[in-house]
CSV table of C-alpha atoms and ligand atoms in Angstrom, one decimal:
chain,number,residue,atom,x,y,z
A,1,MET,CA,113.5,114.7,216.4
A,2,ARG,CA,109.9,115.2,217.5
A,3,ALA,CA,106.8,113.9,215.8
A,4,ALA,CA,103.2,114.6,216.5
A,5,VAL,CA,101.0,111.7,216.6
A,6,PHE,CA,97.3,111.7,215.7
A,7,SER,CA,94.7,109.0,215.4
A,8,ASP,CA,90.9,108.7,214.8
A,9,SER,CA,90.6,112.4,213.6
A,10,HIS,CA,87.3,111.0,211.7
A,11,GLY,CA,86.9,114.1,209.7
A,12,ASP,CA,87.5,116.9,211.8
A,13,VAL,CA,90.9,118.5,211.4
A,14,ARG,CA,90.7,121.4,213.7
A,15,PRO,CA,92.0,119.6,216.8
A,16,MET,CA,95.2,118.8,214.5
A,17,GLU,CA,95.5,122.3,213.6
A,18,LYS,CA,95.4,123.3,216.9
A,19,ALA,CA,97.7,121.0,218.1
A,20,LEU,CA,100.4,121.7,215.7
A,21,ALA,CA,100.3,125.3,216.2
A,22,ALA,CA,100.7,124.9,220.2
A,23,VAL,CA,103.8,122.4,219.9
A,24,ASN,CA,107.0,123.9,219.0
A,25,GLY,CA,109.8,122.0,217.2
A,26,ILE,CA,107.7,119.3,215.4
A,27,ASP,CA,109.5,117.5,212.6
A,28,ALA,CA,107.2,115.0,211.3
A,29,VAL,CA,103.5,114.0,211.7
A,30,ILE,CA,102.1,110.6,212.1
A,31,HIS,CA,98.5,109.8,211.6
A,32,LEU,CA,97.5,106.3,212.4
A,33,GLY,CA,94.0,106.2,210.3
A,34,ASP,CA,90.5,106.9,210.4
A,35,ILE,CA,90.0,108.8,208.3
A,36,GLU,CA,92.1,109.2,205.2
A,37,ARG,CA,90.9,112.7,204.1
A,38,ASP,CA,92.3,114.0,207.3
A,39,VAL,CA,95.8,112.8,206.2
A,40,ARG,CA,95.5,114.4,202.9
A,41,TRP,CA,94.6,117.7,204.7
A,42,LEU,CA,97.6,117.1,206.7
A,43,GLU,CA,99.9,116.5,203.5
A,44,GLN,CA,98.6,119.7,202.0
A,45,ASN,CA,98.8,121.9,204.9
A,46,CYS,CA,101.3,121.0,207.6
A,47,GLY,CA,104.5,121.4,205.7
A,48,LEU,CA,105.9,118.4,207.4
A,49,PRO,CA,106.7,114.9,206.5
A,50,VAL,CA,103.6,112.8,207.1
A,51,TYR,CA,103.5,109.0,207.8
A,52,ALA,CA,100.2,107.4,207.6
A,53,VAL,CA,98.2,104.1,207.7
A,54,LEU,CA,94.8,103.2,206.7
A,55,GLY,CA,92.0,102.6,209.4
A,56,ASN,CA,89.0,100.3,209.1
A,57,ASN,CA,87.0,103.2,208.1
A,58,ASP,CA,89.3,103.9,205.1
A,59,PHE,CA,88.1,102.2,202.1
A,60,PHE,CA,89.2,104.4,199.0
A,61,SER,CA,92.9,104.5,199.0
A,62,SER,CA,96.1,102.8,198.1
A,63,ARG,CA,97.8,103.9,201.4
A,64,PRO,CA,99.1,100.9,203.6
A,65,CYS,CA,97.6,99.5,206.5
A,66,GLU,CA,100.8,99.0,208.3
A,67,LEU,CA,104.0,100.7,207.9
A,68,THR,CA,107.6,100.5,209.3
A,69,VAL,CA,109.3,103.9,209.6
A,70,GLU,CA,112.8,104.9,210.7
A,71,LEU,CA,112.7,108.4,212.7
A,72,GLY,CA,115.4,109.6,214.9
A,73,GLY,CA,117.3,106.1,214.9
A,74,ALA,CA,114.3,104.3,216.2
A,75,ARG,CA,112.1,101.9,214.0
A,76,LEU,CA,108.5,102.3,214.4
A,77,PHE,CA,105.9,99.9,213.6
A,78,LEU,CA,102.6,102.0,212.6
A,79,CYS,CA,99.1,100.4,212.3
A,80,HIS,CA,95.6,101.5,213.1
A,81,GLY,CA,95.2,98.3,215.2
A,82,HIS,CA,92.3,96.3,213.9
A,83,THR,CA,94.4,94.1,211.7
A,84,ARG,CA,96.3,93.2,215.0
A,85,GLY,CA,93.3,92.7,217.3
A,86,VAL,CA,94.1,95.7,219.8
A,87,SER,CA,90.5,95.9,220.9
A,88,ARG,CA,91.2,92.3,222.5
A,89,GLY,CA,94.9,92.7,223.6
A,90,THR,CA,98.4,93.8,222.6
A,91,GLU,CA,99.9,90.3,221.8
A,92,GLY,CA,99.5,90.6,218.0
A,93,LEU,CA,100.9,94.4,218.1
A,94,ILE,CA,104.1,93.2,220.2
A,95,ALA,CA,104.7,90.3,217.8
A,96,ALA,CA,104.3,92.4,214.7
A,97,ALA,CA,106.5,95.1,216.1
A,98,LYS,CA,109.2,92.4,217.0
A,99,ALA,CA,109.1,90.8,213.7
A,100,ARG,CA,109.9,93.9,212.0
A,101,GLY,CA,112.9,94.8,214.3
A,102,CYS,CA,111.0,97.8,215.8
A,103,THR,CA,111.3,99.0,219.3
A,104,ALA,CA,107.8,100.8,219.4
A,105,ALA,CA,104.3,100.1,218.0
A,106,LEU,CA,102.0,103.1,217.4
A,107,PHE,CA,98.6,102.3,217.0
A,108,GLY,CA,95.0,103.8,217.4
A,109,HIS,CA,91.4,102.5,216.8
A,110,THR,CA,90.3,102.1,220.4
A,111,HIS,CA,89.9,106.1,220.9
A,112,THR,CA,91.9,105.7,224.4
A,113,PRO,CA,95.3,106.5,225.0
A,114,VAL,CA,98.0,104.0,225.6
A,115,ASP,CA,101.6,104.7,226.8
A,116,ARG,CA,103.4,101.9,228.3
A,117,THR,CA,106.2,99.6,227.5
A,118,GLU,CA,105.4,95.8,227.5
A,119,ASP,CA,108.1,93.1,226.7
A,120,GLY,CA,110.7,95.8,225.6
A,121,ILE,CA,108.2,97.4,223.0
A,122,LEU,CA,106.7,100.7,223.5
A,123,LEU,CA,103.0,100.5,223.0
A,124,PHE,CA,101.6,104.1,222.1
A,125,ASN,CA,98.1,105.1,221.2
A,126,PRO,CA,97.6,108.7,221.0
A,127,GLY,CA,93.8,108.3,221.5
A,128,SER,CA,91.4,110.2,219.5
A,129,CYS,CA,91.9,113.9,218.9
A,130,SER,CA,88.1,114.4,217.9
A,131,ARG,CA,86.2,111.7,219.4
A,132,PRO,CA,87.7,110.5,222.6
A,133,ARG,CA,86.1,107.3,224.1
A,134,ASN,CA,86.4,108.5,227.8
A,135,GLY,CA,87.6,112.1,228.9
A,136,ARG,CA,89.3,114.6,226.7
A,137,PRO,CA,90.6,114.7,223.3
A,138,THR,CA,94.1,113.5,223.2
A,139,PHE,CA,97.1,113.5,220.7
A,140,GLY,CA,100.6,112.2,221.2
A,141,ILE,CA,104.2,113.6,220.9
A,142,LEU,CA,107.3,111.2,220.4
A,143,GLU,CA,110.7,112.5,220.9
A,144,ILE,CA,113.3,110.4,219.6
A,145,GLU,CA,116.9,110.8,220.3
A,146,SER,CA,119.6,108.2,219.2
A,147,GLY,CA,117.0,105.6,218.7
A,148,VAL,CA,115.4,106.1,222.2
A,149,CYS,CA,111.8,107.0,222.2
A,150,GLY,CA,110.2,109.4,224.8
A,151,SER,CA,106.6,109.6,224.7
A,152,VAL,CA,103.7,111.7,226.1
A,153,VAL,CA,100.0,111.8,225.7
A,154,VAL,CA,98.7,115.5,225.5
A,155,ASP,CA,95.2,116.2,226.8
A,156,TRP,CA,95.5,119.9,227.8
A,157,ILE,CA,95.7,121.6,224.3
A,158,LEU,CA,92.6,120.4,222.3
B,1,LIG,MN1,89.0,102.6,213.8
């Protein structure tokens, strides 16, 4: 299965619309927070299952801050990142993923892409699709087969 991963769209849904139109075979969409009304736009328009968590700028929702989902046989830990101190380091993120039996931790918040494996946990931040901190807007694609996650950050579409 293949999932498109977005974060920190901050009120601009056009990059997500463009990305979803450009990538084939997407089965699900993940949004890692900031901001929640963009998630509602996804839910109403993309026609795919949407998994989402709240960001630090999302105040008026009952959506969870952190979520564990199982996709393609892999357990994924989803959070925006501010609750796990991702601006300072990845220790909290790795510990939380391990405690939940997850092999991947997906996060956002820093508006900077991350795609690496640390201590057996895939750390994946798709960056921001509308407000990149450095360089181009980005989003992510996860390709999961039999519990194994392939990941890529895309910066050539938006
Ligand atoms: Mn944030």
